[in-house]
Amino acid sequence: MPEKKEKFYLTTPIYYTNGLPHIGHTYTTVVADVIRRYKRMRGYEVVMTTGTDEHGVNVERAAKKAGVPESEYVARMADAWRSLWDELGLTADEFVRTTDLQHVRTVQWLFKLCRENGFVYKGHYTGQYCIYDNAFVNDAKPGDNCPDCGRPTETLTEENYFFKLSAFQKPLLDFYKKNPDFIQPESRRNEIISFVEGGLKDLSITRTTIRWGIPVPGEEPHVFYVWFDALTAYLSAVGGPDYEKRGMWPADLHLVGKDIIRFHTVYWPAFLMAAMLPLPKQVWAHGWFLMDATKMSKSKGNVVLPRPIVNMLGMDALRYFLLREVVFGQDGNFSYDALVTRYNSDLANGLGNLASRTAAMIEKNFAGKIPKPAEHKPQDDVLAKEAQAVIGEVLERYEKMEFARALEAIWAVIASVDKYLTTEQPWALGDSEADKQRKATVLWTSAEVLRMVTVLAHPVLPQSTDKVWALLGQTTSLGAFELDGLRWGQLAPGTSLGKSQSLFPRVDKVEAVERIESMANEELNPTQPAPAAATPAPASTPTAGAAAAAASVAAPERIGIEDFSKVEMRVGQVKTAERIVGADKLLKLTVDIGSEVRQICAGIAQFYEPESLIGRKVVVVTNLAPRKLRGVESNGMIVAASVGPEGRPVLAGFHEDVEVGARLK
Ligand code: MSP
């Protein structure tokens, strides 16, 4: 452990604003968050940066399509990214936007340094350009598609400022040699070394064909090439030209997907060398999460969204799955089925079950206080040894970014304690003094293993381990626990257990997958009609906002009475009402409509308590085709007024008594 707090600065890529986060982006940010928590627990002062990459032709196009100025478009998108990260508990220490003034100044300053040092010149460039990846495609001919995204390239000629990348072939190769850990994993390192050995062409770093970018001072209409702009965000987030004051630069770790490794390990260090600034210590490129063996993309319609998963299973389940399922660095397939299987086996049956059964037995036998262990038997010592030994292994695995192995090691201890409980059978012991003492030893031992596992798993499962920590009666902050001080035997007998809380309730796989998929459908198609007048469209997606705005200005079409009479509305009476797990806006109701009792879902859960609705008379549209909401069948719609800007639902009703089943005309 470092003596005085050593600093650790890590970054995620800054994400493009022409879409919203899917599971791929979430993966990188989750990993960064895990490392951030892990390093803090090892005594480092950690800063983690994420942000949004807001310039370029794609944004120009998207803003135009949305009918708003670029600045407004990116502000909305940056907000949406930031709030989703907050919602997922992935709040970085710095969120940098490339439209921030501090960032703009840093980019201009970096350019000035490179130019003053003789590494920038003016020239012309003609080439095939991929507007989707914002990059000229080396060696492509007109008509060629982009090798990365497969879409057509465009021929572009422009006056540019060039960066003398060719001058950095040797310095880069020397740097890689001197710093063998700079590029990780090893396979990527070899790939980059051979790329650089193959020769480097100078790189155009300004554009005149793009308007929406950071201006090159005194050289308008030149704006900076998006990658010169974007990479600099890592530096502007921690002080820019004044980076020395903050003391965080150089970065200790840039986490990136394998798609952008070249930018980070060739261009970025070359820019910094040219400016004579310190170089980052490491770039780690992880693999992709694939869907049906192809890369996820909105255009392919195969994106997996984080929110529905989190609504159904909780954020820790998603974090666990992302890190446990795939060897960090390699590609992996995403499947809901595997996600839910892991959730049930490792979290509900594994950690969750160990915590609840241990606590329940201590509650029952020792009045909720951690018992004092008595004489040890060899099997107790074997378990103690195993738990003690796993500390070193787990720390080493985390350090090497072998997250799946770290979790495997932790879960092996969970399996051992489960086995230990099965053989020792503390529940079968009686009330004799000897039995009581044995029970105390077994339960203390199990609780101690649980405590150690909880500490070790905290970086990956922050929310649920906090709960187990409190359950074990610990009052200190688990996030501030020093991993290097973790030892067997620290669980103090006599500590009162905290309140038991639900950790990972088991779910039915088919139902869970169906619900996640249906929530994802709703989020991806926000323009679908709302299930009840009361269900607002998902907030914070600019597309939803724009659609709503467009709808509100369009004049309503008039219909004839024959159209109106197609809608059958009847008086209904609510019989039962309950919340739906994983759907915080929906209530599941059963409603008597005279001829039958119907199950109907209504998006009113945030405004009506289920109990207050029982017996209430409501207006029901009875001839709507049934549909599934969050996996629950809804056979009809409850009518409500939508009040105020947030669309608060107010149920339609009657002042006089009306008969159930009466038709509204
Ligand atoms: N704006 C650039 C990065 C500039 S950094 C100075 C960019 N943005 S991006 O929005 O396209 O995000 C790319 C990153 O998202 C990848 O490098 C990776 O970290 C993550 N992922 C996007 N899709 C992914 C998967 N399907 N799987 C795993 N990670 C993926 O590139």
PDB file of N, CA, C and O and ligand atoms in Angstrom, residues 13-16 22 24-25 27-28 53 227 230-231 234 256-257 259-260 264 286-289 295-296, ligand 1:
ATOM      1  N   PRO A  13     -13.231   6.271 -22.582  1.00  0.00           N
ATOM      2  CA  PRO A  13     -13.310   7.127 -23.769  1.00  0.00           C
ATOM      3  C   PRO A  13     -14.377   8.190 -23.526  1.00  0.00           C
ATOM      4  O   PRO A  13     -15.256   8.005 -22.666  1.00  0.00           O
ATOM      5  N   ILE A  14     -14.305   9.277 -24.224  1.00  0.00           N
ATOM      6  CA  ILE A  14     -15.434  10.201 -24.155  1.00  0.00           C
ATOM      7  C   ILE A  14     -16.354   9.798 -25.305  1.00  0.00           C
ATOM      8  O   ILE A  14     -15.905   9.585 -26.428  1.00  0.00           O
ATOM      9  N   TYR A  15     -17.613   9.659 -24.989  1.00  0.00           N
ATOM     10  CA  TYR A  15     -18.524   8.980 -25.924  1.00  0.00           C
ATOM     11  C   TYR A  15     -19.181   9.959 -26.892  1.00  0.00           C
ATOM     12  O   TYR A  15     -19.455  11.110 -26.550  1.00  0.00           O
ATOM     13  N   TYR A  16     -19.454   9.465 -28.085  1.00  0.00           N
ATOM     14  CA  TYR A  16     -20.131  10.290 -29.089  1.00  0.00           C
ATOM     15  C   TYR A  16     -21.540  10.627 -28.635  1.00  0.00           C
ATOM     16  O   TYR A  16     -22.220   9.788 -28.029  1.00  0.00           O
ATOM     17  N   HIS A  22     -25.252   2.168 -24.795  1.00  0.00           N
ATOM     18  CA  HIS A  22     -25.739   0.798 -24.765  1.00  0.00           C
ATOM     19  C   HIS A  22     -24.791  -0.007 -23.886  1.00  0.00           C
ATOM     20  O   HIS A  22     -23.916   0.557 -23.215  1.00  0.00           O
ATOM     21  N   GLY A  24     -22.288  -1.797 -24.478  1.00  0.00           N
ATOM     22  CA  GLY A  24     -20.865  -1.684 -24.801  1.00  0.00           C
ATOM     23  C   GLY A  24     -20.224  -0.502 -24.075  1.00  0.00           C
ATOM     24  O   GLY A  24     -19.178  -0.630 -23.437  1.00  0.00           O
ATOM     25  N   HIS A  25     -20.872   0.657 -24.186  1.00  0.00           N
ATOM     26  CA  HIS A  25     -20.349   1.839 -23.480  1.00  0.00           C
ATOM     27  C   HIS A  25     -20.404   1.611 -21.970  1.00  0.00           C
ATOM     28  O   HIS A  25     -19.505   1.996 -21.231  1.00  0.00           O
ATOM     29  N   TYR A  27     -20.152  -1.099 -20.424  1.00  0.00           N
ATOM     30  CA  TYR A  27     -19.072  -2.030 -20.044  1.00  0.00           C
ATOM     31  C   TYR A  27     -17.798  -1.259 -19.683  1.00  0.00           C
ATOM     32  O   TYR A  27     -17.239  -1.427 -18.601  1.00  0.00           O
ATOM     33  N   THR A  28     -17.356  -0.407 -20.600  1.00  0.00           N
ATOM     34  CA  THR A  28     -16.118   0.344 -20.332  1.00  0.00           C
ATOM     35  C   THR A  28     -16.270   1.167 -19.060  1.00  0.00           C
ATOM     36  O   THR A  28     -15.363   1.228 -18.228  1.00  0.00           O
ATOM     37  N   ASP A  53     -18.036  13.406 -26.481  1.00  0.00           N
ATOM     38  CA  ASP A  53     -17.277  13.850 -27.646  1.00  0.00           C
ATOM     39  C   ASP A  53     -18.301  14.510 -28.571  1.00  0.00           C
ATOM     40  O   ASP A  53     -19.096  13.820 -29.203  1.00  0.00           O
ATOM     41  N   TRP A 227     -10.378  13.745 -33.596  1.00  0.00           N
ATOM     42  CA  TRP A 227      -9.535  12.959 -32.693  1.00  0.00           C
ATOM     43  C   TRP A 227      -8.478  13.811 -32.005  1.00  0.00           C
ATOM     44  O   TRP A 227      -8.109  13.533 -30.861  1.00  0.00           O
ATOM     45  N   ALA A 230     -10.713  15.245 -29.384  1.00  0.00           N
ATOM     46  CA  ALA A 230     -11.248  14.329 -28.362  1.00  0.00           C
ATOM     47  C   ALA A 230     -10.178  13.804 -27.403  1.00  0.00           C
ATOM     48  O   ALA A 230     -10.374  13.780 -26.186  1.00  0.00           O
ATOM     49  N   LEU A 231      -9.043  13.387 -27.934  1.00  0.00           N
ATOM     50  CA  LEU A 231      -8.011  12.795 -27.065  1.00  0.00           C
ATOM     51  C   LEU A 231      -7.540  13.797 -26.011  1.00  0.00           C
ATOM     52  O   LEU A 231      -7.230  13.434 -24.874  1.00  0.00           O
ATOM     53  N   TYR A 234      -8.715  14.170 -22.133  1.00  0.00           N
ATOM     54  CA  TYR A 234      -8.146  13.520 -20.951  1.00  0.00           C
ATOM     55  C   TYR A 234      -7.282  14.495 -20.159  1.00  0.00           C
ATOM     56  O   TYR A 234      -7.174  14.396 -18.936  1.00  0.00           O
ATOM     57  N   VAL A 256     -10.013   1.669 -23.010  1.00  0.00           N
ATOM     58  CA  VAL A 256     -10.680   1.867 -24.301  1.00  0.00           C
ATOM     59  C   VAL A 256     -11.144   0.531 -24.856  1.00  0.00           C
ATOM     60  O   VAL A 256     -10.665  -0.523 -24.427  1.00  0.00           O
ATOM     61  N   GLY A 257     -12.039   0.597 -25.828  1.00  0.00           N
ATOM     62  CA  GLY A 257     -12.392  -0.608 -26.565  1.00  0.00           C
ATOM     63  C   GLY A 257     -11.339  -0.821 -27.644  1.00  0.00           C
ATOM     64  O   GLY A 257     -10.644   0.123 -28.040  1.00  0.00           O
ATOM     65  N   ASP A 259     -11.547  -1.003 -30.663  1.00  0.00           N
ATOM     66  CA  ASP A 259     -11.785  -0.232 -31.885  1.00  0.00           C
ATOM     67  C   ASP A 259     -10.986   1.065 -31.940  1.00  0.00           C
ATOM     68  O   ASP A 259     -10.771   1.599 -33.018  1.00  0.00           O
ATOM     69  N   ILE A 260     -10.573   1.569 -30.792  1.00  0.00           N
ATOM     70  CA  ILE A 260      -9.935   2.888 -30.828  1.00  0.00           C
ATOM     71  C   ILE A 260      -8.515   2.850 -30.245  1.00  0.00           C
ATOM     72  O   ILE A 260      -7.995   3.858 -29.797  1.00  0.00           O
ATOM     73  N   HIS A 264      -5.209   5.879 -29.463  1.00  0.00           N
ATOM     74  CA  HIS A 264      -4.676   6.089 -28.112  1.00  0.00           C
ATOM     75  C   HIS A 264      -3.212   5.713 -27.951  1.00  0.00           C
ATOM     76  O   HIS A 264      -2.541   6.213 -27.056  1.00  0.00           O
ATOM     77  N   HIS A 286     -10.057  -3.328 -24.181  1.00  0.00           N
ATOM     78  CA  HIS A 286     -10.864  -4.527 -23.963  1.00  0.00           C
ATOM     79  C   HIS A 286     -11.570  -4.916 -25.259  1.00  0.00           C
ATOM     80  O   HIS A 286     -11.586  -4.155 -26.228  1.00  0.00           O
ATOM     81  N   GLY A 287     -12.157  -6.101 -25.232  1.00  0.00           N
ATOM     82  CA  GLY A 287     -12.847  -6.577 -26.432  1.00  0.00           C
ATOM     83  C   GLY A 287     -14.266  -6.013 -26.513  1.00  0.00           C
ATOM     84  O   GLY A 287     -14.663  -5.163 -25.722  1.00  0.00           O
ATOM     85  N   TRP A 288     -15.004  -6.515 -27.470  1.00  0.00           N
ATOM     86  CA  TRP A 288     -16.375  -6.058 -27.660  1.00  0.00           C
ATOM     87  C   TRP A 288     -17.362  -7.031 -27.052  1.00  0.00           C
ATOM     88  O   TRP A 288     -17.124  -8.236 -27.039  1.00  0.00           O
ATOM     89  N   PHE A 289     -18.473  -6.470 -26.633  1.00  0.00           N
ATOM     90  CA  PHE A 289     -19.625  -7.314 -26.354  1.00  0.00           C
ATOM     91  C   PHE A 289     -20.395  -7.438 -27.654  1.00  0.00           C
ATOM     92  O   PHE A 289     -20.723  -6.432 -28.288  1.00  0.00           O
ATOM     93  N   LYS A 295     -21.018  -6.911 -33.877  1.00  0.00           N
ATOM     94  CA  LYS A 295     -20.913  -5.753 -32.998  1.00  0.00           C
ATOM     95  C   LYS A 295     -22.281  -5.078 -32.913  1.00  0.00           C
ATOM     96  O   LYS A 295     -23.001  -4.998 -33.895  1.00  0.00           O
ATOM     97  N   MET A 296     -22.586  -4.611 -31.715  1.00  0.00           N
ATOM     98  CA  MET A 296     -23.886  -3.955 -31.559  1.00  0.00           C
ATOM     99  C   MET A 296     -23.875  -2.605 -32.236  1.00  0.00           C
ATOM    100  O   MET A 296     -22.905  -1.875 -32.131  1.00  0.00           O
TER     101      MET A 296
HETATM  102  N1  MSP B   1     -15.656   9.409 -29.195  1.00  0.00           N
HETATM  103  C1  MSP B   1     -14.832   8.299 -29.459  1.00  0.00           C
HETATM  104  C2  MSP B   1     -13.804   8.112 -28.365  1.00  0.00           C
HETATM  105  C3  MSP B   1     -12.917   9.289 -28.120  1.00  0.00           C
HETATM  106  S1  MSP B   1     -11.869   9.010 -26.778  1.00  0.00           S
HETATM  107  C4  MSP B   1     -10.810  10.259 -26.821  1.00  0.00           C
HETATM  108  C5  MSP B   1     -15.679   7.043 -29.554  1.00  0.00           C
HETATM  109  N2  MSP B   1     -16.864   7.080 -28.970  1.00  0.00           N
HETATM  110  S2  MSP B   1     -17.925   5.892 -28.927  1.00  0.00           S
HETATM  111  O1  MSP B   1     -19.127   6.461 -28.381  1.00  0.00           O
HETATM  112  O2  MSP B   1     -18.052   5.267 -30.196  1.00  0.00           O
HETATM  113  O3  MSP B   1     -17.420   4.894 -27.849  1.00  0.00           O
HETATM  114  C6  MSP B   1     -16.499   3.945 -28.177  1.00  0.00           C
HETATM  115  C7  MSP B   1     -16.209   3.093 -26.961  1.00  0.00           C
HETATM  116  O4  MSP B   1     -17.397   2.522 -26.425  1.00  0.00           O
HETATM  117  C8  MSP B   1     -15.357   1.917 -27.301  1.00  0.00           C
HETATM  118  O5  MSP B   1     -14.008   2.203 -27.345  1.00  0.00           O
HETATM  119  C9  MSP B   1     -15.661   1.005 -26.169  1.00  0.00           C
HETATM  120  O6  MSP B   1     -14.981   1.476 -25.047  1.00  0.00           O
HETATM  121  C10 MSP B   1     -17.149   1.217 -26.002  1.00  0.00           C
HETATM  122  N3  MSP B   1     -17.932   0.307 -26.840  1.00  0.00           N
HETATM  123  C11 MSP B   1     -18.828   0.628 -27.819  1.00  0.00           C
HETATM  124  N4  MSP B   1     -19.399  -0.505 -28.287  1.00  0.00           N
HETATM  125  C12 MSP B   1     -18.914  -1.567 -27.636  1.00  0.00           C
HETATM  126  C13 MSP B   1     -19.216  -2.928 -27.599  1.00  0.00           C
HETATM  127  N5  MSP B   1     -20.114  -3.491 -28.385  1.00  0.00           N
HETATM  128  N6  MSP B   1     -18.568  -3.692 -26.684  1.00  0.00           N
HETATM  129  C14 MSP B   1     -17.676  -3.149 -25.793  1.00  0.00           C
HETATM  130  N7  MSP B   1     -17.377  -1.880 -25.818  1.00  0.00           N
HETATM  131  C15 MSP B   1     -17.883  -1.061 -26.774  1.00  0.00           C
HETATM  132  O7  MSP B   1     -15.210   6.077 -30.134  1.00  0.00           O
END
